[in-house]
CSV table of C-alpha atoms in Angstrom, one decimal:
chain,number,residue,atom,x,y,z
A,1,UNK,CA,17.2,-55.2,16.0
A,2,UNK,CA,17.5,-55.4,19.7
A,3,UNK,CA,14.0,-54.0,21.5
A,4,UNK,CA,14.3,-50.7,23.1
A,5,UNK,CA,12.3,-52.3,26.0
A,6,UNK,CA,11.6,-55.6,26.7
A,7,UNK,CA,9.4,-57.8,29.2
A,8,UNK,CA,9.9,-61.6,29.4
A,9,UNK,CA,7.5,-63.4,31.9
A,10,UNK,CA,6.3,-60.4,34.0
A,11,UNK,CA,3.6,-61.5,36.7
A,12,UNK,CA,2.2,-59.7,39.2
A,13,UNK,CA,0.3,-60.6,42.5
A,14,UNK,CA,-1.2,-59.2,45.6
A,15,UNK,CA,-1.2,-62.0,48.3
A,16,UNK,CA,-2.3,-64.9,46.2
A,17,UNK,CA,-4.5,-63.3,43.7
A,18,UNK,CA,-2.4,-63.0,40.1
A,19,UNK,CA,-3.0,-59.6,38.8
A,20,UNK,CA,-0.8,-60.0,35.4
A,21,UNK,CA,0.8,-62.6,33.3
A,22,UNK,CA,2.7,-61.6,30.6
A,23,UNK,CA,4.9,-63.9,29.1
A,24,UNK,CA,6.6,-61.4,26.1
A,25,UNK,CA,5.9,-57.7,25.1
A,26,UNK,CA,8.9,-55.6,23.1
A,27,UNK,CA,8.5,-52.3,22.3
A,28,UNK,CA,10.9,-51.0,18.9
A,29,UNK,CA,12.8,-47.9,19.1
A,30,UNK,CA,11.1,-45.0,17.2
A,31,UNK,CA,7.6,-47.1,17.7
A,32,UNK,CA,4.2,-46.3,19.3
A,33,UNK,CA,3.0,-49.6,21.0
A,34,UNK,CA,-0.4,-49.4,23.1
A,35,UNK,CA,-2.1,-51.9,25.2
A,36,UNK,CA,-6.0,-51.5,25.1
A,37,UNK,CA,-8.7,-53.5,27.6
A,38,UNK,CA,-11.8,-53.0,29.4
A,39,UNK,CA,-11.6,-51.2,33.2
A,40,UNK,CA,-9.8,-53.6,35.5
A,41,UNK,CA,-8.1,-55.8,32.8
A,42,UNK,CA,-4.3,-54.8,34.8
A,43,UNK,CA,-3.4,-52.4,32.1
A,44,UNK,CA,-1.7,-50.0,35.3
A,45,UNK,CA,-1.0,-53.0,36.7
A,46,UNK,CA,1.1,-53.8,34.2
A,47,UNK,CA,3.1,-50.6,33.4
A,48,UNK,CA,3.6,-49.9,36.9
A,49,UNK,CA,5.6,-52.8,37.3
A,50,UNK,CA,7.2,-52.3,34.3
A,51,UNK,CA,8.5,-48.9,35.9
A,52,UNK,CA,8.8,-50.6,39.0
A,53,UNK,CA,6.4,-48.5,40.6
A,54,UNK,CA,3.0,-49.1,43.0
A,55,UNK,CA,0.5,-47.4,45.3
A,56,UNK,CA,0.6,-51.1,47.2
A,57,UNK,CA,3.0,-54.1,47.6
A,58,UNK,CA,3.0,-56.0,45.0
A,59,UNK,CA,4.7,-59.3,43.9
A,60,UNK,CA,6.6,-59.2,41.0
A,61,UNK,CA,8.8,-61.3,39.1
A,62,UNK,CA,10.2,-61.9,35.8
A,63,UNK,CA,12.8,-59.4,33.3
A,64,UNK,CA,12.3,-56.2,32.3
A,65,UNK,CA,15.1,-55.3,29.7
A,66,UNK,CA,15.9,-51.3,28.7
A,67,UNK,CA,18.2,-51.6,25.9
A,68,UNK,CA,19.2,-55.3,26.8
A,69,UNK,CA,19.7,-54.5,30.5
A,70,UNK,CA,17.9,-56.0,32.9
A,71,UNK,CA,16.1,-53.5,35.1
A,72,UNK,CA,13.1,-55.2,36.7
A,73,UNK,CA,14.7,-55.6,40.3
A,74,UNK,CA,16.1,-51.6,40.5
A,75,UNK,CA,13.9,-49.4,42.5
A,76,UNK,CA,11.4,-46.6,40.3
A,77,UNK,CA,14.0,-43.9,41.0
A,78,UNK,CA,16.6,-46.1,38.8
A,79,UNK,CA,14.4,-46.6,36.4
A,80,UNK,CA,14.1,-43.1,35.8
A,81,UNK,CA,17.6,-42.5,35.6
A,82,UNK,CA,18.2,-44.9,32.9
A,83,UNK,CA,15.3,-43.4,30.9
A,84,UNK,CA,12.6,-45.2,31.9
A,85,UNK,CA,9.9,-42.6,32.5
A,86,UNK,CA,6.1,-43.0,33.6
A,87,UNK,CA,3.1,-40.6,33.4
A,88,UNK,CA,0.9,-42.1,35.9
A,89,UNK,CA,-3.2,-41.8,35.7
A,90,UNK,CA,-3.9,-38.7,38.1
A,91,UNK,CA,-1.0,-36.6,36.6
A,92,UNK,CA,1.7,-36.2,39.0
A,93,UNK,CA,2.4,-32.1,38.8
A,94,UNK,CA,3.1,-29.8,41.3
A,95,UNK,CA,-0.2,-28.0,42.0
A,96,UNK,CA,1.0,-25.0,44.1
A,97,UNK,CA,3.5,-24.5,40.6
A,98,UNK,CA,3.3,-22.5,37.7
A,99,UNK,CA,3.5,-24.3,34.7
A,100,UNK,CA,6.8,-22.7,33.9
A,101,UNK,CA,8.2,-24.0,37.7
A,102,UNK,CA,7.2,-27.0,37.0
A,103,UNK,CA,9.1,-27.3,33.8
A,104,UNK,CA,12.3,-25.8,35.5
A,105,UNK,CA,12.1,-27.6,38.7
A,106,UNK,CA,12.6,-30.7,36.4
A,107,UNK,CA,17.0,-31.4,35.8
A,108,UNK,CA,17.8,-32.7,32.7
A,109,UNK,CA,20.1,-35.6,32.3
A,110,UNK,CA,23.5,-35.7,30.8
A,111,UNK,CA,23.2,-35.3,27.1
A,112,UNK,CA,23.8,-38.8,25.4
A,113,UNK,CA,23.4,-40.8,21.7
A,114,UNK,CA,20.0,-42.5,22.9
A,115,UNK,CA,18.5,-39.7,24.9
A,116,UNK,CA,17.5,-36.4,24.3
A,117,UNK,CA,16.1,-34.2,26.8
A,118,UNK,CA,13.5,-31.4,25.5
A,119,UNK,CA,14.0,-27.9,26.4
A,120,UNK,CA,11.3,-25.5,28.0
A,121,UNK,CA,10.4,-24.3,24.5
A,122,UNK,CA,10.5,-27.3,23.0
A,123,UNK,CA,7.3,-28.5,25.2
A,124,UNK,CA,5.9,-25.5,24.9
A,125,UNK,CA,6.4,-25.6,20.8
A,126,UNK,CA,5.0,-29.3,21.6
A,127,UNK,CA,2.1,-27.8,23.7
A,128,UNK,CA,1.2,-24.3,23.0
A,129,UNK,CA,-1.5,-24.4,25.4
A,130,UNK,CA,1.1,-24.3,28.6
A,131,UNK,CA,3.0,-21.4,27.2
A,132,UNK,CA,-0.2,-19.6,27.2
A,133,UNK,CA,-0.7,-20.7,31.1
A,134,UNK,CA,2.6,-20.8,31.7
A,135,UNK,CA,2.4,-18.1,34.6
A,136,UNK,CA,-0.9,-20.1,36.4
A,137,UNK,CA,-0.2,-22.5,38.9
A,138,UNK,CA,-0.9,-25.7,37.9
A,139,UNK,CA,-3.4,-26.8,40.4
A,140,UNK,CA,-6.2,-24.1,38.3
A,141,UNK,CA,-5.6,-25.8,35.1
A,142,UNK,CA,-8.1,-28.1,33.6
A,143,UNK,CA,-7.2,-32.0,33.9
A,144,UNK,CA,-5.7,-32.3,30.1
A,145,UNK,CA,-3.8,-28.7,30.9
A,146,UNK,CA,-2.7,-30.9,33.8
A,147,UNK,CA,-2.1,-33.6,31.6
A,148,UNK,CA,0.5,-32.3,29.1
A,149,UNK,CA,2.1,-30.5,31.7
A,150,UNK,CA,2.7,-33.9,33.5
A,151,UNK,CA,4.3,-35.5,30.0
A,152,UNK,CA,6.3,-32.4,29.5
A,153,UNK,CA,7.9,-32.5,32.7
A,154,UNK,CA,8.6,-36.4,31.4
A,155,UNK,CA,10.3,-34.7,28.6
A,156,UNK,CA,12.3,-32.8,30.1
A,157,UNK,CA,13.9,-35.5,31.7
A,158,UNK,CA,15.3,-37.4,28.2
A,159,UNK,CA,12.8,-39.9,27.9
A,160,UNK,CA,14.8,-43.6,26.5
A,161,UNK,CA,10.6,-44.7,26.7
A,162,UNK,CA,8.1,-42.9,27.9
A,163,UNK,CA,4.9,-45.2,29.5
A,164,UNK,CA,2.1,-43.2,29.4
A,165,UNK,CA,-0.9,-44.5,31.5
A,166,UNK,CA,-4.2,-43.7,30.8
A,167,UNK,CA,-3.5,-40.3,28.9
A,168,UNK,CA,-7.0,-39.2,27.9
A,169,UNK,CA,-9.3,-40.2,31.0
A,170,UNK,CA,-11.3,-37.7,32.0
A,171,UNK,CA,-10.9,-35.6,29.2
A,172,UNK,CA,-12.8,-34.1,26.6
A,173,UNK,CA,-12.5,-35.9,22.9
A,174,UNK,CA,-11.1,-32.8,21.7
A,175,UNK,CA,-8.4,-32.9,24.0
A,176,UNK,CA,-8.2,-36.4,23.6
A,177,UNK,CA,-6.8,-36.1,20.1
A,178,UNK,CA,-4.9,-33.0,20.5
A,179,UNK,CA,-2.8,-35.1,23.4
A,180,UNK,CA,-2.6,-38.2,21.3
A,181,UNK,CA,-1.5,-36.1,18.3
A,182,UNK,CA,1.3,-34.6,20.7
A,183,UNK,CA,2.0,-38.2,21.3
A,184,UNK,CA,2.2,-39.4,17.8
A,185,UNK,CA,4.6,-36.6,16.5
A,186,UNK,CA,6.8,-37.3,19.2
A,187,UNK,CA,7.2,-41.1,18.1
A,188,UNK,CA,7.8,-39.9,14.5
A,189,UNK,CA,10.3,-37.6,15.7
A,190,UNK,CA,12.2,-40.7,17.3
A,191,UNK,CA,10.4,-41.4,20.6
A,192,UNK,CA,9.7,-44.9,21.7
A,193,UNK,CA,6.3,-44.6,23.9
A,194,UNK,CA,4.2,-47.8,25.5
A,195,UNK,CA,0.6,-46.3,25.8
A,196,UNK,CA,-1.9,-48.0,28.2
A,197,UNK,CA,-5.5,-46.6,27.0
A,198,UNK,CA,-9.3,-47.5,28.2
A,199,UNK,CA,-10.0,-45.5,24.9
A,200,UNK,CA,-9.4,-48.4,22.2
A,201,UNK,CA,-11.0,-46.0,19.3
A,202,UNK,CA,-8.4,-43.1,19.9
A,203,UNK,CA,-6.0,-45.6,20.5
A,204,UNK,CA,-6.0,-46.9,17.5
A,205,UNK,CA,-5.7,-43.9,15.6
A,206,UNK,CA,-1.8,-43.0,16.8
A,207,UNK,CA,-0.2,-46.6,17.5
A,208,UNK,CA,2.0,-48.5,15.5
A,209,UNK,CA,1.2,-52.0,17.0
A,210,UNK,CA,-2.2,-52.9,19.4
A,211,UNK,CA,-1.8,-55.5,22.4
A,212,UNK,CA,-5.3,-56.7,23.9
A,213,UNK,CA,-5.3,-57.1,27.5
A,214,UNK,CA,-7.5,-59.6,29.3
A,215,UNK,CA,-7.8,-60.4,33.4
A,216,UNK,CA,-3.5,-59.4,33.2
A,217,UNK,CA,-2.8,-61.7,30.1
A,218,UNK,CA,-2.5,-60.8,26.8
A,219,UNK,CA,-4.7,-62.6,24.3
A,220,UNK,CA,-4.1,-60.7,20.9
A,221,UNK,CA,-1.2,-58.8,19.6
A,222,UNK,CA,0.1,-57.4,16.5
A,223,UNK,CA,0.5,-54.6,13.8
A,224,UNK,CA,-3.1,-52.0,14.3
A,225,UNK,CA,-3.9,-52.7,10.7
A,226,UNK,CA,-4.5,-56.2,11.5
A,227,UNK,CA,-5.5,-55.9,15.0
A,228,UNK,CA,-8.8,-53.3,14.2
A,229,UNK,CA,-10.4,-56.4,12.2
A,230,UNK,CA,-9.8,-59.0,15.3
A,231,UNK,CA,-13.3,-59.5,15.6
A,232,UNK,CA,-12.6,-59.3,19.7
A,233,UNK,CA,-11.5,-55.8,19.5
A,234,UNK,CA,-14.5,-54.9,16.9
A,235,UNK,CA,-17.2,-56.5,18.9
A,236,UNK,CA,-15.6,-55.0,22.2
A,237,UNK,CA,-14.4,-52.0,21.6
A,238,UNK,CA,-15.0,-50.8,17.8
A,239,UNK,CA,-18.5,-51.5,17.6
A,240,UNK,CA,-20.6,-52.6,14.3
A,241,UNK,CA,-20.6,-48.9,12.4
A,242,UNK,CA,-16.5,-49.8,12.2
A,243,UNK,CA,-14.8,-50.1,8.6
């Protein structure tokens, strides 16, 4: 089966300092693939130039394949029209918005056979909490209000994968497993998602398969199952009381 998405020899520098190395990662359609690693270990780094996004100038080289294609040179604004769709860290809503312009300031795509675009009340039906709200502006909302507002405006946009960066940051535990839940039902519904997450115990509740990050290379990578009894992620991240 050909990956959904694809990245063959991706590295990233700023002047002369390498930021990320990653020589393979392939994410398969319908999966849930996150990549866990201590604060600074170029997690955003890394799916920002996968979307082809950043706040600075980066160097970047190497493939990044959407369904075979290569992408990696297109601008961020081509990589969302092919599909490829990130929620940044900070959100990225329109605070002076009401949830519901928000959600209707978004156009959907064409309809097509590998992207489906959600409807108003389908994010809603995803994310009760915003129908409640869906008359405040979004700039009074609490940061995970913010949050799933921010993915369901990703949504809404037919997602072919959705890179979600640092989801739960900031946020309660409660609302940390509410979003991740969200998450996870959307991947069993069909959605192929690439989650970057500080938070390696919630992390590993929802994905399908667990990459390690390291000063930008990756240094483990395989099914969860296996990868929650690496004794690097237990001694790290997992801590003695796991099992």
């Amino acid at each position: 089966m050909i990956p959904v998405l694809e990245v063959r020899n991706l590295a990233v520098s700023y002047g002369g300092d390498a930021a990320v190395a990653v020589s393979s990662l392939a994410l398969q359609p319908g999966t849930l693939s996150g990549v866990v690693g201590a604060n600074g270990a170029g997690k955003s780094t890394l799916v920002n130039a996968i979307a082809g996004w950043s706040r600075a100038a980066p160097r970047v080289s190497g493939s990044v394949l959407l369904d075979g294609e290569d992408v990696g040179s297109l601008p961020a604004h081509e990589h969302v029209r092919r599909g490829l769709l990130l929620v940044p860290e900070g959100h990225g809503v329109f605070l002076g918005l009401s949830v519901e312009e928000n959600l209707r300031a978004v156009r959907s795509p064409p309809s097509s056979s590998v992207r489906r675009a959600f409807s108003v009340d389908e994010v809603y039906d995803l994310f009760p909490r915003l129908r409640e709200r869906r008359a405040n502006a979004a700039g009074s909302m609490s940061g995970g209000e913010r949050q799933m507002l921010a993915m369901a405006r990703a949504l809404r946009l037919g997602p072919r994968v959705l890179l979600l960066d640092e989801p739960s940051i900031g946020l309660a535990p409660r609302l940390v497993i509410t979003l991740l839940q969200a998450v996870r039902r959307l991947v069993d519904a069909g959605m192929t998602v690439l989650l970057v997450e500080q938070n390696v115990r919630a992390a590993v509740e929802v994905v399908d398969t667990l990459h390690l990050l390291e000063r930008g290379r990756m240094i483990a990578s395989g099914p969860v199952a296996a990868m929650k009894d690496d004794p690097r992620i237990i001694e790290a991240y997992l801590g003695a009381s796991h099992g």
